[in-house]
XYZ file of C-alpha atoms in Angstrom:
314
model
C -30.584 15.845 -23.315
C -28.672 18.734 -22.858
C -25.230 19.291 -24.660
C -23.032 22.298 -23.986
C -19.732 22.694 -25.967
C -16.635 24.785 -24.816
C -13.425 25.764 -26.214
C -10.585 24.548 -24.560
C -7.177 25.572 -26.588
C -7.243 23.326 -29.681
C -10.043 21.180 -28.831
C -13.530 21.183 -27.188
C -14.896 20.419 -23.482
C -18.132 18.858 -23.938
C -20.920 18.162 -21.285
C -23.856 16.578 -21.676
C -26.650 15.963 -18.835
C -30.127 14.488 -18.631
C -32.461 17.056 -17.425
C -36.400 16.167 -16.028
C -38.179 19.283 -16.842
C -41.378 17.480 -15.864
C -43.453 19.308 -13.176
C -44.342 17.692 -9.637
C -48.561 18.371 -9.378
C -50.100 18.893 -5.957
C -48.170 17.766 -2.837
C -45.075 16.942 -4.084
C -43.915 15.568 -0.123
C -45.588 12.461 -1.150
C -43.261 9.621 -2.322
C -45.871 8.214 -4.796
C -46.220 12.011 -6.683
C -42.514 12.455 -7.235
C -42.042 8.643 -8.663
C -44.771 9.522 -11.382
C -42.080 12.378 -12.720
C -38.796 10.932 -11.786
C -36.489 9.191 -13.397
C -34.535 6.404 -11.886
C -31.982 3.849 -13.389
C -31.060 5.654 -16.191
C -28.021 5.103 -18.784
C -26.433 8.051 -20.426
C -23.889 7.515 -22.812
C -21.910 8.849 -26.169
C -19.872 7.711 -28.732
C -17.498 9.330 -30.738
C -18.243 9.703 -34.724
C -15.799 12.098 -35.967
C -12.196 13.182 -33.934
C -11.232 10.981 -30.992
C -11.454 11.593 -27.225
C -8.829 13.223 -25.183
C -7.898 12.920 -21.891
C -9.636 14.993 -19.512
C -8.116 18.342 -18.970
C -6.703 19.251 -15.355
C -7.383 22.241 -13.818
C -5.183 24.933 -14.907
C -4.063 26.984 -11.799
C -4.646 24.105 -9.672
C -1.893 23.309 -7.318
C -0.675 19.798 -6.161
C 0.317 18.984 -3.020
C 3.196 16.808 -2.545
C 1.295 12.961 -2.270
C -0.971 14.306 -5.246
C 1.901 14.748 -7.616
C 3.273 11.614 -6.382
C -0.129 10.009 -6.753
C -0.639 11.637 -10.501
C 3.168 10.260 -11.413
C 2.558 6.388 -10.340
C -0.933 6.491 -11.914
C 0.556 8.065 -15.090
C -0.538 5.365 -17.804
C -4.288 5.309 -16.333
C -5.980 8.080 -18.023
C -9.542 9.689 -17.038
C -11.396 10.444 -19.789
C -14.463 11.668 -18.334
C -15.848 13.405 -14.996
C -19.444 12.718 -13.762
C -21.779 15.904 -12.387
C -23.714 13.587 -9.516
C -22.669 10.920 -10.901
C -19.326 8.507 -11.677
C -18.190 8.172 -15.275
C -16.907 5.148 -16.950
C -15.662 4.493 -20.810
C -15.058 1.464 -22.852
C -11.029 1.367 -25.022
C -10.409 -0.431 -28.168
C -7.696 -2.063 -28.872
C -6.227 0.701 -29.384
C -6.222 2.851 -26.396
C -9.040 4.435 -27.881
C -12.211 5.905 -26.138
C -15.247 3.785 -27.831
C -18.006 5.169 -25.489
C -18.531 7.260 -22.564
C -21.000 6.282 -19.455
C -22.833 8.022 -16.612
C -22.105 5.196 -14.208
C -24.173 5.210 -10.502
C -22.512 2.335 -9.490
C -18.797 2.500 -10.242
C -16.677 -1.001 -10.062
C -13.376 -1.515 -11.472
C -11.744 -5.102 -11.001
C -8.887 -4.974 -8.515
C -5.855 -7.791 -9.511
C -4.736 -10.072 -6.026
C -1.400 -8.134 -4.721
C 1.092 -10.800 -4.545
C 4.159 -11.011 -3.092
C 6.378 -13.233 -4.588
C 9.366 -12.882 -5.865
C 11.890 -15.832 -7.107
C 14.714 -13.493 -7.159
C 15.109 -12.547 -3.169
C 17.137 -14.980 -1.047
C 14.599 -17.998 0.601
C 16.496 -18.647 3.587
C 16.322 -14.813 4.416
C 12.213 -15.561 4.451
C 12.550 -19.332 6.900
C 11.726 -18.266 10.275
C 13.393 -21.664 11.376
C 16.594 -20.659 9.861
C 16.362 -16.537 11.201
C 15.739 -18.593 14.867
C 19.628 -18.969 14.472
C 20.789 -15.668 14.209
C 22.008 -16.387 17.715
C 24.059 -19.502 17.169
C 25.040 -18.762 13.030
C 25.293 -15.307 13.160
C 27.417 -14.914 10.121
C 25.279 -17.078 7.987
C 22.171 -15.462 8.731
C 23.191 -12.036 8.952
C 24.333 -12.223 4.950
C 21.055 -13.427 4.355
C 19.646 -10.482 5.336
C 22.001 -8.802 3.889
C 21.436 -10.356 1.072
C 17.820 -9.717 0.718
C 18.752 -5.870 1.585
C 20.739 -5.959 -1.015
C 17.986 -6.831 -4.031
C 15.835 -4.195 -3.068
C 18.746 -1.798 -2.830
C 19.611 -2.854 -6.304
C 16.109 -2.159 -7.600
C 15.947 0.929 -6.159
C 19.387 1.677 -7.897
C 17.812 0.219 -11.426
C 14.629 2.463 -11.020
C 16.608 5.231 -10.283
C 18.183 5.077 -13.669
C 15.335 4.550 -16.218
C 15.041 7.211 -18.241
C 11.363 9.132 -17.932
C 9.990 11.972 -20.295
C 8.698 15.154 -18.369
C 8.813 18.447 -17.011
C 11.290 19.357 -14.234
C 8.488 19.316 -11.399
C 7.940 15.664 -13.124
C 12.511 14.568 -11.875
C 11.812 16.509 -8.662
C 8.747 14.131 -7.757
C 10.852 11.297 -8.937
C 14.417 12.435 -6.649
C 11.371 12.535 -3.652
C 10.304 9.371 -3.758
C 14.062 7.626 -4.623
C 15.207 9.374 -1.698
C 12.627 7.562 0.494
C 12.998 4.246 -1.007
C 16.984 5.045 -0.015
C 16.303 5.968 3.299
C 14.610 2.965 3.663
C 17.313 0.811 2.710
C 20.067 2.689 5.063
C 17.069 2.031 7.923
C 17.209 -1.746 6.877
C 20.950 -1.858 6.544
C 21.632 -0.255 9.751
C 19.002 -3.267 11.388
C 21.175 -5.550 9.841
C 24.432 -3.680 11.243
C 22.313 -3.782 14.645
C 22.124 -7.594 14.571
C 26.103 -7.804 14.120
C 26.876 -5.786 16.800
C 24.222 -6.143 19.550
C 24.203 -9.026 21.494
C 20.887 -8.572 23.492
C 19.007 -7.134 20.179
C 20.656 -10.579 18.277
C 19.412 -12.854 21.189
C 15.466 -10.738 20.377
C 15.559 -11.303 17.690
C 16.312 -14.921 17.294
C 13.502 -15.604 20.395
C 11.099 -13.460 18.455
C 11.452 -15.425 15.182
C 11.134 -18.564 17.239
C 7.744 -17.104 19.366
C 6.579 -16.476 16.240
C 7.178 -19.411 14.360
C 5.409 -21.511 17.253
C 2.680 -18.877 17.358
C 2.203 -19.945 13.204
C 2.332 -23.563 13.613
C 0.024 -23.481 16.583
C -2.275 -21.771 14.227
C -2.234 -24.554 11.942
C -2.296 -27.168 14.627
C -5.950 -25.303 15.465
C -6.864 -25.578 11.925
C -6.532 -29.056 11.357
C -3.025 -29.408 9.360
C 0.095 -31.350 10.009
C 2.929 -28.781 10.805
C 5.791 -31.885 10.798
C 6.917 -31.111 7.199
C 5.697 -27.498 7.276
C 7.995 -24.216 6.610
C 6.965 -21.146 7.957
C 8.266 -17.865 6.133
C 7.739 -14.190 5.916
C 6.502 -12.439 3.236
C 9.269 -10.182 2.107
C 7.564 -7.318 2.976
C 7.167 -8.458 6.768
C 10.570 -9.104 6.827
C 11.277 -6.124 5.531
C 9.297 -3.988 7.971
C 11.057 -5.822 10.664
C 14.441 -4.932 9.548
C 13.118 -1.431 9.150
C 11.939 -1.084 12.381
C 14.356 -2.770 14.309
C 17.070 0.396 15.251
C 14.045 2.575 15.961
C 11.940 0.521 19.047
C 15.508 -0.409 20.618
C 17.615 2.462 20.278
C 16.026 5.453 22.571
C 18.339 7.951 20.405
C 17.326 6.491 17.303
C 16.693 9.746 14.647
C 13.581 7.558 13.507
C 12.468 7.578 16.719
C 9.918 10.099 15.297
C 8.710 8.444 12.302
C 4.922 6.774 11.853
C 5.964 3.584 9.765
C 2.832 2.624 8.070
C 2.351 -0.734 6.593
C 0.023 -0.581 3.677
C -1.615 -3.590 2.250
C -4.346 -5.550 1.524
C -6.617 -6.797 4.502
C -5.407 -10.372 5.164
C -1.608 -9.882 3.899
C 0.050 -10.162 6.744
C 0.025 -6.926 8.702
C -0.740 -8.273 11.964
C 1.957 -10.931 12.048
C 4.444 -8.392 11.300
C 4.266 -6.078 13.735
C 3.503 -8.816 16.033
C 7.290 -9.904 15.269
C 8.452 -6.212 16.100
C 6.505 -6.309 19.306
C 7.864 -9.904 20.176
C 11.612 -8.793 19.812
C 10.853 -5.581 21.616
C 9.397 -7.313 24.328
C 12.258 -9.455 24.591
C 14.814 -7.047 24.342
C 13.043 -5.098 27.035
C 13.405 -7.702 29.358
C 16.844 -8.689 27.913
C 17.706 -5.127 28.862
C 16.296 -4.211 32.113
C 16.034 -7.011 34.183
C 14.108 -5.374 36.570
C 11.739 -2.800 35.491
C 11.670 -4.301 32.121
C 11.131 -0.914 30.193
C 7.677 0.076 31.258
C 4.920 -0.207 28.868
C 6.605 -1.156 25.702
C 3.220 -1.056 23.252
C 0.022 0.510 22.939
C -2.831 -0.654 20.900
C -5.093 0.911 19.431
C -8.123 -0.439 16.430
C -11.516 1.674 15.465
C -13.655 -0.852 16.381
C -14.116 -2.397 19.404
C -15.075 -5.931 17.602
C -11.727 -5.712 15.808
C -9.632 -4.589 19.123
C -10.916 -7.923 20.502
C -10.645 -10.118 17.474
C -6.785 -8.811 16.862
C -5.688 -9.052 20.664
């Protein structure tokens, strides 16, 4: 066991490795030499007797681009203790907070929580596909649902905006970056909403699309074996939300977001297929809404990595 100590300010940067000094004999090419002198499956760790561990220090002179400062400021509370040389590390807290021990760790697994998505506080009619269907015939009604549902993420926004957080200057700066995003989302949502009030053709889209898609859902079930008589079919908020999003961008040609990659991010089997399915569904229909004749052109392209999955998701 080798242990090297270091100086770092105040405190001390320790490292400690398991070296083989053992010697390969004759032709060390063969497997069955090298396993007499190796050393597989091993388990290196320390404990603390004296002091406590710190945090590990970050680079000094390092420079963060813009997503890694982002990154570093959401992930604030989850501290890394150790690095691994070849190898991941891994430590055990008491209750505390407090390092116990430090692991080499070849196999690294953490336990990921379910990502849900609800949330008893956003508007349920906003989510009803049945009840979107009549954006056409109720406009007013489900327009301030919408609205609505805008309007509780524009108020979070606002809230989270406001908390008070320790830290540098750079630390506000990364903070005013990402608020201004979550903003500029909302004005992109509002001004789908505003879209739906003053657009007739993009209106009569969108109320078809939620309807193609509703009977697209139930189908599903029907395939599956359930009874879809007393069944409610609703987006997720954020499917909804991507929808509204979206919605100025794929039927305005001048839109200023015209340029924009929106990216949906989530867990495989949330939803991401069914929601830009929607999108695609109310552009199509706009399209055709729109020019009677040519219809648009080609109005999507995609694209998956693997073939299996191009297939499978057309």
């Amino acid at each position: 066991v080798s242990v090297r100590w270091r100086h770092h300010n105040k405190n001390w940067l320790v490292t400690v490795a398991l070296v083989n000094r053992r010697q390969a004999g004759g032709n060390v090419h063969y497997s069955e030499e090298l396993a007499k002198v190796s050393i597989f499956q091993t388990h290196l760790a320390c404990a603390p007797i004296q002091g406590r561990i710190l945090p590990y220090p970050r680079l000094e002179g390092i420079r963060l681009t813009s997503e890694e400062e982002e990154l570093d400021l959401q992930y604030r509370d989850r501290k890394v203790f150790a690095i691994g040389h070849g190898v991941a590390a891994d430590w055990t807290l008491d209750e505390h907070g407090e390092v116990k021990e430090l692991a080499a760790c070849f196999l690294p697994a953490v336990e990921v929580p379910l990502v849900t998505t609800n949330n008893p506080d956003l508007p349920e009619r906003a989510m009803d596909l049945s009840f979107l269907a009549e954006c056409d015939n109720r406009p007013e009604e489900v327009i301030g649902e919408l609205e609505a549902f805008v309007g509780r993420y524009a108020a979070w926004v606002e809230a989270e905006s406001k908390v008070p957080r320790d830290g540098s200057a750079a630390t506000q700066a990364v903070i005013i970056r990402i608020t201004e995003r979550q903003q500029h989302a909302v004005d992109r949502m509002r001004r789908g909403c505003r879209l739906l009030r003053t657009d007739q053709k993009t209106s009569h889209a969108f109320s078809m699309g939620q309807e193609a898609m509703r009977q697209q859902m139930e189908h599903v079930r029907l395939v599956q074996g359930h009874k879809t008589d007393k069944m409610t079919f609703k987006w997720r908020p954020f499917q909804l939300a991507f929808l509204l999003l979206a919605l100025e961008s794929v039927v305005d040609p001048d839109s200023g977001e015209r340029d924009l990659e929106d990216l949906l991010w989530f867990p495989t089997g949330g939803g991401k297929t069914e929601a830009y399915l929607a999108l695609i569904a109310v552009l199509v229909l706009y399209r055709r809404l729109r020019w009677t004749g040519s219809r648009g052109g080609t109005a999507v392209i995609m694209r998956y990595t693997l073939r299996l999955l191009t297939a499978q998701q057309f």
